[in-house]
PDB file of C-alpha atoms in Angstrom:
ATOM      1  CA  MET A 145     -11.057  19.297  12.107  1.00  0.00           C
ATOM      2  CA  LYS A 146     -13.806  16.712  11.944  1.00  0.00           C
ATOM      3  CA  ASP A 147     -13.510  12.998  12.230  1.00  0.00           C
ATOM      4  CA  ALA A 148     -12.619  11.776   8.353  1.00  0.00           C
ATOM      5  CA  HIS A 149     -14.338   8.509   9.215  1.00  0.00           C
ATOM      6  CA  GLY A 150     -16.716   9.703  11.421  1.00  0.00           C
ATOM      7  CA  HIS A 151     -20.890   9.856  11.079  1.00  0.00           C
ATOM      8  CA  GLY A 152     -21.429  12.746  13.208  1.00  0.00           C
ATOM      9  CA  LYS A 153     -21.091  16.814  13.262  1.00  0.00           C
ATOM     10  CA  VAL A 154     -18.621  17.012  15.824  1.00  0.00           C
ATOM     11  CA  ILE A 155     -15.730  19.684  15.137  1.00  0.00           C
ATOM     12  CA  TYR A 156     -12.352  19.744  16.823  1.00  0.00           C
ATOM     13  CA  LEU A 157      -9.896  22.464  17.243  1.00  0.00           C
ATOM     14  CA  THR A 158      -6.419  22.873  18.152  1.00  0.00           C
ATOM     15  CA  ASN A 159      -5.331  26.988  18.568  1.00  0.00           C
ATOM     16  CA  GLY A 160      -1.596  27.771  17.265  1.00  0.00           C
ATOM     17  CA  HIS A 161       1.524  25.865  15.993  1.00  0.00           C
ATOM     18  CA  TYR A 162       1.752  24.628  19.815  1.00  0.00           C
ATOM     19  CA  GLY A 163       0.109  23.228  22.598  1.00  0.00           C
ATOM     20  CA  SER A 164      -1.669  20.482  24.468  1.00  0.00           C
ATOM     21  CA  THR A 165      -5.172  21.183  24.222  1.00  0.00           C
ATOM     22  CA  LEU A 166      -7.811  19.446  22.165  1.00  0.00           C
ATOM     23  CA  LEU A 167     -11.453  21.157  21.814  1.00  0.00           C
ATOM     24  CA  GLU A 168     -14.487  19.203  20.845  1.00  0.00           C
ATOM     25  CA  PHE A 169     -17.496  20.926  19.697  1.00  0.00           C
ATOM     26  CA  ARG A 170     -21.059  19.598  19.342  1.00  0.00           C
ATOM     27  CA  ASP A 171     -21.859  20.755  15.917  1.00  0.00           C
ATOM     28  CA  MET A 172     -21.007  23.740  13.409  1.00  0.00           C
ATOM     29  CA  ASP A 173     -23.202  25.927  15.205  1.00  0.00           C
ATOM     30  CA  THR A 174     -21.697  25.740  18.635  1.00  0.00           C
ATOM     31  CA  PHE A 175     -18.104  25.807  16.767  1.00  0.00           C
ATOM     32  CA  LYS A 176     -19.198  29.538  15.783  1.00  0.00           C
ATOM     33  CA  LEU A 177     -20.414  30.564  19.306  1.00  0.00           C
ATOM     34  CA  GLY A 178     -17.160  29.028  20.974  1.00  0.00           C
ATOM     35  CA  GLN A 179     -18.842  26.885  22.715  1.00  0.00           C
ATOM     36  CA  ALA A 180     -16.883  23.529  23.540  1.00  0.00           C
ATOM     37  CA  SER A 181     -18.757  20.401  24.795  1.00  0.00           C
ATOM     38  CA  ASN A 182     -15.332  18.639  25.807  1.00  0.00           C
ATOM     39  CA  THR A 183     -11.834  19.404  26.402  1.00  0.00           C
ATOM     40  CA  TYR A 184      -8.485  17.020  26.128  1.00  0.00           C
ATOM     41  CA  LYS A 185      -5.733  17.551  27.711  1.00  0.00           C
ATOM     42  CA  LEU A 186      -3.066  15.746  25.614  1.00  0.00           C
ATOM     43  CA  PRO A 187       0.132  14.144  27.501  1.00  0.00           C
ATOM     44  CA  TYR A 188       2.277  15.709  25.054  1.00  0.00           C
ATOM     45  CA  SER A 189       2.403  18.770  23.371  1.00  0.00           C
ATOM     46  CA  PHE A 190       1.480  19.143  20.078  1.00  0.00           C
ATOM     47  CA  THR A 191       3.666  21.198  17.011  1.00  0.00           C
ATOM     48  CA  GLY A 192       2.575  22.639  13.396  1.00  0.00           C
ATOM     49  CA  THR A 193      -1.041  22.433  12.142  1.00  0.00           C
ATOM     50  CA  GLY A 194      -0.815  19.233  10.480  1.00  0.00           C
ATOM     51  CA  HIS A 195      -2.883  16.896  12.782  1.00  0.00           C
ATOM     52  CA  VAL A 196      -6.004  14.711  12.090  1.00  0.00           C
ATOM     53  CA  VAL A 197      -8.890  13.392  13.592  1.00  0.00           C
ATOM     54  CA  PHE A 198      -9.460   9.716  12.047  1.00  0.00           C
ATOM     55  CA  ASN A 199     -11.857   7.273  13.374  1.00  0.00           C
ATOM     56  CA  GLY A 200     -11.805   8.357  16.805  1.00  0.00           C
ATOM     57  CA  ALA A 201      -8.501   9.286  17.375  1.00  0.00           C
ATOM     58  CA  PHE A 202      -6.142  12.349  16.961  1.00  0.00           C
ATOM     59  CA  TYR A 203      -3.177  12.095  15.221  1.00  0.00           C
ATOM     60  CA  TYR A 204      -0.340  14.794  15.620  1.00  0.00           C
ATOM     61  CA  ASN A 205       3.326  15.530  15.878  1.00  0.00           C
ATOM     62  CA  ARG A 206       4.779  15.584  19.432  1.00  0.00           C
ATOM     63  CA  ALA A 207       6.595  18.812  19.973  1.00  0.00           C
ATOM     64  CA  PHE A 208      10.171  19.103  19.607  1.00  0.00           C
ATOM     65  CA  SER A 209      10.833  15.799  18.039  1.00  0.00           C
ATOM     66  CA  GLY A 210      10.075  13.449  15.037  1.00  0.00           C
ATOM     67  CA  ASP A 211       7.218  11.101  17.199  1.00  0.00           C
ATOM     68  CA  VAL A 212       4.162  11.208  15.876  1.00  0.00           C
ATOM     69  CA  ILE A 213       1.592   9.997  17.867  1.00  0.00           C
ATOM     70  CA  ARG A 214      -2.104   8.453  18.096  1.00  0.00           C
ATOM     71  CA  TYR A 215      -4.215   9.557  21.030  1.00  0.00           C
ATOM     72  CA  ASP A 216      -7.391   7.342  21.391  1.00  0.00           C
ATOM     73  CA  LEU A 217     -10.118   9.959  21.818  1.00  0.00           C
ATOM     74  CA  ARG A 218     -12.547   7.727  23.944  1.00  0.00           C
ATOM     75  CA  HIS A 219     -10.444   5.948  26.358  1.00  0.00           C
ATOM     76  CA  ARG A 220      -7.865   9.261  26.415  1.00  0.00           C
ATOM     77  CA  TYR A 221      -4.675   7.703  25.923  1.00  0.00           C
ATOM     78  CA  VAL A 222      -1.925   7.326  23.812  1.00  0.00           C
ATOM     79  CA  SER A 223      -2.678   3.968  21.594  1.00  0.00           C
ATOM     80  CA  ALA A 224       0.169   4.275  19.465  1.00  0.00           C
ATOM     81  CA  TRP A 225       3.515   5.642  18.880  1.00  0.00           C
ATOM     82  CA  THR A 226       6.507   6.112  16.208  1.00  0.00           C
ATOM     83  CA  THR A 227       9.790   7.663  15.639  1.00  0.00           C
ATOM     84  CA  LEU A 228      10.007   9.202  12.000  1.00  0.00           C
ATOM     85  CA  HIS A 229      14.076   8.146  12.456  1.00  0.00           C
ATOM     86  CA  ASP A 230      14.814   9.421   8.742  1.00  0.00           C
ATOM     87  CA  ALA A 231      13.096  13.099   9.374  1.00  0.00           C
ATOM     88  CA  LEU A 232      15.196  16.036   8.789  1.00  0.00           C
ATOM     89  CA  LEU A 233      13.440  18.741  11.281  1.00  0.00           C
ATOM     90  CA  GLU A 234      14.310  22.272  11.737  1.00  0.00           C
ATOM     91  CA  GLU A 235      14.701  23.705  15.177  1.00  0.00           C
ATOM     92  CA  GLN A 236      11.620  24.495  16.215  1.00  0.00           C
ATOM     93  CA  VAL A 237      12.538  27.818  16.880  1.00  0.00           C
ATOM     94  CA  HIS A 238      13.353  28.233  13.097  1.00  0.00           C
ATOM     95  CA  ARG A 239      10.489  26.570  11.914  1.00  0.00           C
ATOM     96  CA  THR A 240       8.189  28.849   9.362  1.00  0.00           C
ATOM     97  CA  GLN A 241       5.626  26.274   8.298  1.00  0.00           C
ATOM     98  CA  THR A 242       4.183  22.961   9.617  1.00  0.00           C
ATOM     99  CA  GLU A 243       7.062  20.009   8.752  1.00  0.00           C
ATOM    100  CA  VAL A 244       5.205  17.082   9.811  1.00  0.00           C
ATOM    101  CA  GLU A 245       1.676  16.690   8.119  1.00  0.00           C
ATOM    102  CA  PHE A 246      -0.956  14.077   8.426  1.00  0.00           C
ATOM    103  CA  ALA A 247      -3.644  13.602   5.911  1.00  0.00           C
ATOM    104  CA  VAL A 248      -7.077  11.461   5.330  1.00  0.00           C
ATOM    105  CA  ASP A 249      -8.643  10.396   1.829  1.00  0.00           C
ATOM    106  CA  GLU A 250     -10.806   8.132   0.886  1.00  0.00           C
ATOM    107  CA  SER A 251      -7.945   5.420   1.019  1.00  0.00           C
ATOM    108  CA  GLY A 252      -6.929   5.885   4.750  1.00  0.00           C
ATOM    109  CA  LEU A 253      -4.392   7.688   6.634  1.00  0.00           C
ATOM    110  CA  TRP A 254      -1.218   9.314   5.401  1.00  0.00           C
ATOM    111  CA  LEU A 255       1.887  11.166   6.572  1.00  0.00           C
ATOM    112  CA  LEU A 256       3.875  13.864   4.795  1.00  0.00           C
ATOM    113  CA  TYR A 257       7.387  14.946   6.016  1.00  0.00           C
ATOM    114  CA  PRO A 258      10.801  15.766   4.878  1.00  0.00           C
ATOM    115  CA  ALA A 259      13.741  13.397   4.916  1.00  0.00           C
ATOM    116  CA  LEU A 260      16.905  12.423   3.640  1.00  0.00           C
ATOM    117  CA  ASP A 261      17.005  10.196   0.143  1.00  0.00           C
ATOM    118  CA  THR A 262      19.044   7.140   1.045  1.00  0.00           C
ATOM    119  CA  GLU A 263      18.493   6.016  -2.386  1.00  0.00           C
ATOM    120  CA  GLY A 264      19.701   8.962  -4.741  1.00  0.00           C
ATOM    121  CA  PHE A 265      22.289  11.028  -3.668  1.00  0.00           C
ATOM    122  CA  HIS A 266      21.363  11.777  -0.081  1.00  0.00           C
ATOM    123  CA  GLN A 267      19.459  15.086  -0.956  1.00  0.00           C
ATOM    124  CA  GLU A 268      16.191  16.312   1.003  1.00  0.00           C
ATOM    125  CA  VAL A 269      13.050  14.987  -0.339  1.00  0.00           C
ATOM    126  CA  ILE A 270       9.459  15.164   0.937  1.00  0.00           C
ATOM    127  CA  LEU A 271       8.252  11.623   1.531  1.00  0.00           C
ATOM    128  CA  LEU A 272       4.181  10.583   1.407  1.00  0.00           C
ATOM    129  CA  VAL A 273       3.894   7.566   3.638  1.00  0.00           C
ATOM    130  CA  HIS A 274       0.714   5.472   3.599  1.00  0.00           C
ATOM    131  CA  LEU A 275       0.301   4.430   7.436  1.00  0.00           C
ATOM    132  CA  HIS A 276      -1.739   1.997   9.115  1.00  0.00           C
ATOM    133  CA  PRO A 277      -4.170   3.730  11.261  1.00  0.00           C
ATOM    134  CA  ARG A 278      -3.937   1.465  14.327  1.00  0.00           C
ATOM    135  CA  ASP A 279      -0.382   1.224  15.027  1.00  0.00           C
ATOM    136  CA  LEU A 280       1.153   3.777  12.591  1.00  0.00           C
ATOM    137  CA  HIS A 281       3.203   1.324  10.571  1.00  0.00           C
ATOM    138  CA  MET A 282       4.385   2.335   7.357  1.00  0.00           C
ATOM    139  CA  VAL A 283       2.472   0.295   4.655  1.00  0.00           C
ATOM    140  CA  ARG A 284       4.108   2.071   1.433  1.00  0.00           C
ATOM    141  CA  THR A 285       6.181   5.073   0.970  1.00  0.00           C
ATOM    142  CA  PHE A 286       6.439   7.440  -1.916  1.00  0.00           C
ATOM    143  CA  ARG A 287       9.102   9.907  -2.999  1.00  0.00           C
ATOM    144  CA  THR A 288       7.307  13.002  -3.881  1.00  0.00           C
ATOM    145  CA  GLY A 289       9.086  16.045  -5.999  1.00  0.00           C
ATOM    146  CA  LEU A 290       8.181  18.720  -3.577  1.00  0.00           C
ATOM    147  CA  ARG A 291      11.228  20.535  -1.750  1.00  0.00           C
ATOM    148  CA  ARG A 292      10.752  22.204   1.358  1.00  0.00           C
ATOM    149  CA  GLY A 293       9.962  25.989   1.390  1.00  0.00           C
ATOM    150  CA  ARG A 294       9.215  25.882  -1.894  1.00  0.00           C
ATOM    151  CA  TYR A 295       5.522  25.359  -1.699  1.00  0.00           C
ATOM    152  CA  GLY A 296       2.592  26.700   0.845  1.00  0.00           C
ATOM    153  CA  ASN A 297       0.198  24.061   1.595  1.00  0.00           C
ATOM    154  CA  THR A 298      -0.804  20.754   0.742  1.00  0.00           C
ATOM    155  CA  PHE A 299      -3.750  18.265   0.539  1.00  0.00           C
ATOM    156  CA  LEU A 300      -4.670  14.511  -0.461  1.00  0.00           C
ATOM    157  CA  VAL A 301      -7.483  13.685  -2.715  1.00  0.00           C
ATOM    158  CA  CYS A 302      -8.368  10.080  -3.939  1.00  0.00           C
ATOM    159  CA  GLY A 303      -4.839   9.298  -3.481  1.00  0.00           C
ATOM    160  CA  VAL A 304      -3.587  12.423  -5.574  1.00  0.00           C
ATOM    161  CA  LEU A 305      -1.058  14.697  -3.599  1.00  0.00           C
ATOM    162  CA  TYR A 306      -1.561  18.833  -4.306  1.00  0.00           C
ATOM    163  CA  ALA A 307       0.180  21.413  -3.402  1.00  0.00           C
ATOM    164  CA  VAL A 308      -0.706  24.863  -3.805  1.00  0.00           C
ATOM    165  CA  ASP A 309       2.485  27.317  -4.309  1.00  0.00           C
ATOM    166  CA  SER A 310       1.797  30.212  -2.018  1.00  0.00           C
ATOM    167  CA  MET A 311       0.065  30.375   1.531  1.00  0.00           C
ATOM    168  CA  GLU A 312       0.023  34.020   1.714  1.00  0.00           C
ATOM    169  CA  ARG A 313       0.011  35.233  -1.905  1.00  0.00           C
ATOM    170  CA  ARG A 314      -4.331  35.916  -2.327  1.00  0.00           C
ATOM    171  CA  TYR A 315      -4.215  34.493  -6.242  1.00  0.00           C
ATOM    172  CA  ALA A 316      -2.185  31.264  -5.762  1.00  0.00           C
ATOM    173  CA  ASN A 317      -1.987  27.945  -7.782  1.00  0.00           C
ATOM    174  CA  VAL A 318      -2.334  24.257  -7.428  1.00  0.00           C
ATOM    175  CA  THR A 319       0.853  23.855  -9.354  1.00  0.00           C
ATOM    176  CA  TYR A 320       1.996  20.317  -8.269  1.00  0.00           C
ATOM    177  CA  ALA A 321       0.331  17.121  -8.213  1.00  0.00           C
ATOM    178  CA  PHE A 322       1.689  13.677  -7.350  1.00  0.00           C
ATOM    179  CA  ASP A 323      -0.524  10.546  -8.245  1.00  0.00           C
ATOM    180  CA  THR A 324       0.192   7.390  -5.951  1.00  0.00           C
ATOM    181  CA  HIS A 325      -1.685   5.352  -8.545  1.00  0.00           C
ATOM    182  CA  THR A 326       0.474   5.756 -11.329  1.00  0.00           C
ATOM    183  CA  LEU A 327       3.111   7.164  -9.721  1.00  0.00           C
ATOM    184  CA  THR A 328       3.332  10.279 -11.969  1.00  0.00           C
ATOM    185  CA  HIS A 329       3.586  14.044 -11.314  1.00  0.00           C
ATOM    186  CA  THR A 330       1.611  16.796 -13.127  1.00  0.00           C
ATOM    187  CA  VAL A 331       1.428  20.644 -12.983  1.00  0.00           C
ATOM    188  CA  PRO A 332      -2.328  20.688 -12.890  1.00  0.00           C
ATOM    189  CA  SER A 333      -2.309  25.103 -12.574  1.00  0.00           C
ATOM    190  CA  LEU A 334      -5.419  25.227 -10.653  1.00  0.00           C
ATOM    191  CA  ALA A 335      -6.167  28.317  -9.039  1.00  0.00           C
ATOM    192  CA  PHE A 336      -6.390  28.649  -5.307  1.00  0.00           C
ATOM    193  CA  THR A 337      -7.702  31.675  -3.218  1.00  0.00           C
ATOM    194  CA  ASN A 338      -6.092  32.560  -0.243  1.00  0.00           C
ATOM    195  CA  THR A 339      -9.076  34.695   0.787  1.00  0.00           C
ATOM    196  CA  HIS A 340      -7.353  36.076   3.913  1.00  0.00           C
ATOM    197  CA  THR A 341      -3.603  35.966   2.707  1.00  0.00           C
ATOM    198  CA  HIS A 342      -2.221  33.593   5.115  1.00  0.00           C
ATOM    199  CA  THR A 343      -3.370  29.712   5.127  1.00  0.00           C
ATOM    200  CA  SER A 344      -1.538  28.247   8.118  1.00  0.00           C
ATOM    201  CA  GLN A 345      -3.520  24.892   7.684  1.00  0.00           C
ATOM    202  CA  LEU A 346      -5.514  23.114   4.733  1.00  0.00           C
ATOM    203  CA  SER A 347      -7.067  19.614   4.564  1.00  0.00           C
ATOM    204  CA  TYR A 348      -9.437  17.420   2.898  1.00  0.00           C
ATOM    205  CA  CYS A 349     -12.375  15.883   4.418  1.00  0.00           C
ATOM    206  CA  PRO A 350     -13.577  12.665   2.621  1.00  0.00           C
ATOM    207  CA  LEU A 351     -16.658  12.162   4.206  1.00  0.00           C
ATOM    208  CA  GLU A 352     -17.871  15.485   3.002  1.00  0.00           C
ATOM    209  CA  LYS A 353     -15.680  16.131   0.214  1.00  0.00           C
ATOM    210  CA  LYS A 354     -15.000  19.440   1.089  1.00  0.00           C
ATOM    211  CA  LEU A 355     -11.648  21.432   2.576  1.00  0.00           C
ATOM    212  CA  TYR A 356     -11.349  22.579   5.909  1.00  0.00           C
ATOM    213  CA  ALA A 357      -8.635  25.586   6.061  1.00  0.00           C
ATOM    214  CA  TRP A 358      -7.424  28.513   8.818  1.00  0.00           C
ATOM    215  CA  ASP A 359      -6.716  31.501   7.032  1.00  0.00           C
ATOM    216  CA  ASN A 360      -5.571  33.945   9.230  1.00  0.00           C
ATOM    217  CA  GLY A 361      -7.571  33.391  12.043  1.00  0.00           C
ATOM    218  CA  HIS A 362     -10.891  32.657   9.657  1.00  0.00           C
ATOM    219  CA  GLN A 363     -12.084  29.347   9.456  1.00  0.00           C
ATOM    220  CA  MET A 364     -12.741  28.490   5.685  1.00  0.00           C
ATOM    221  CA  ILE A 365     -14.820  25.506   3.758  1.00  0.00           C
ATOM    222  CA  TYR A 366     -14.263  24.990   0.318  1.00  0.00           C
ATOM    223  CA  ASP A 367     -16.221  22.899  -2.260  1.00  0.00           C
ATOM    224  CA  VAL A 368     -14.164  20.254  -4.052  1.00  0.00           C
ATOM    225  CA  ILE A 369     -15.452  19.887  -7.397  1.00  0.00           C
ATOM    226  CA  PHE A 370     -14.926  16.434  -9.219  1.00  0.00           C
ATOM    227  CA  ALA A 371     -14.748  16.646 -13.277  1.00  0.00           C
ATOM    228  CA  TYR A 372     -15.391  12.913 -13.653  1.00  0.00           C
TER     229      TYR A 372
END
């Protein structure tokens, strides 16, 4: 990860789907050498791979819960905390993919998670929420057309949520897009290659216009090319 609102070359790393340590590297060269310059021992463990670093804080899902946390990296303390009361999360031992996922794009901080749709037929939906980065207050919530277990990874670019249909098939496709500006759903059919056939983390960095990915133990960076 990189701080999506920062100005430096610092790289941040968590290892595995469960833990309580965040590592900091001065730049890409020291990251490749495995020479961490700083270690943060988190007061509460994380789960999944859907964390982000944004404007000097680490945002993550507390393990075994529907709690999301803002951890201030400069002062090393939990500066904001909220509970997703409507979240529908599987028991930890049965989880097959990240269920609570943060994202950052040009318009700020977002959160994606499964919940019960109380306005419809009480079915499960995947909600996309625009968050206030300081206090984790929900600014606006969108109901997407995604369903748990039917897609691989997601990423958010310029207010548009994209979903890749598989995290393990080598030649996958971006088969879903939801535009938060127009509230429209589309099927873009963009090719996406899982080079090492197990992409467990995928996120967009608006600072560099790149996708950062963790693919079967390999750290990948993809350029994002804008058509207009």
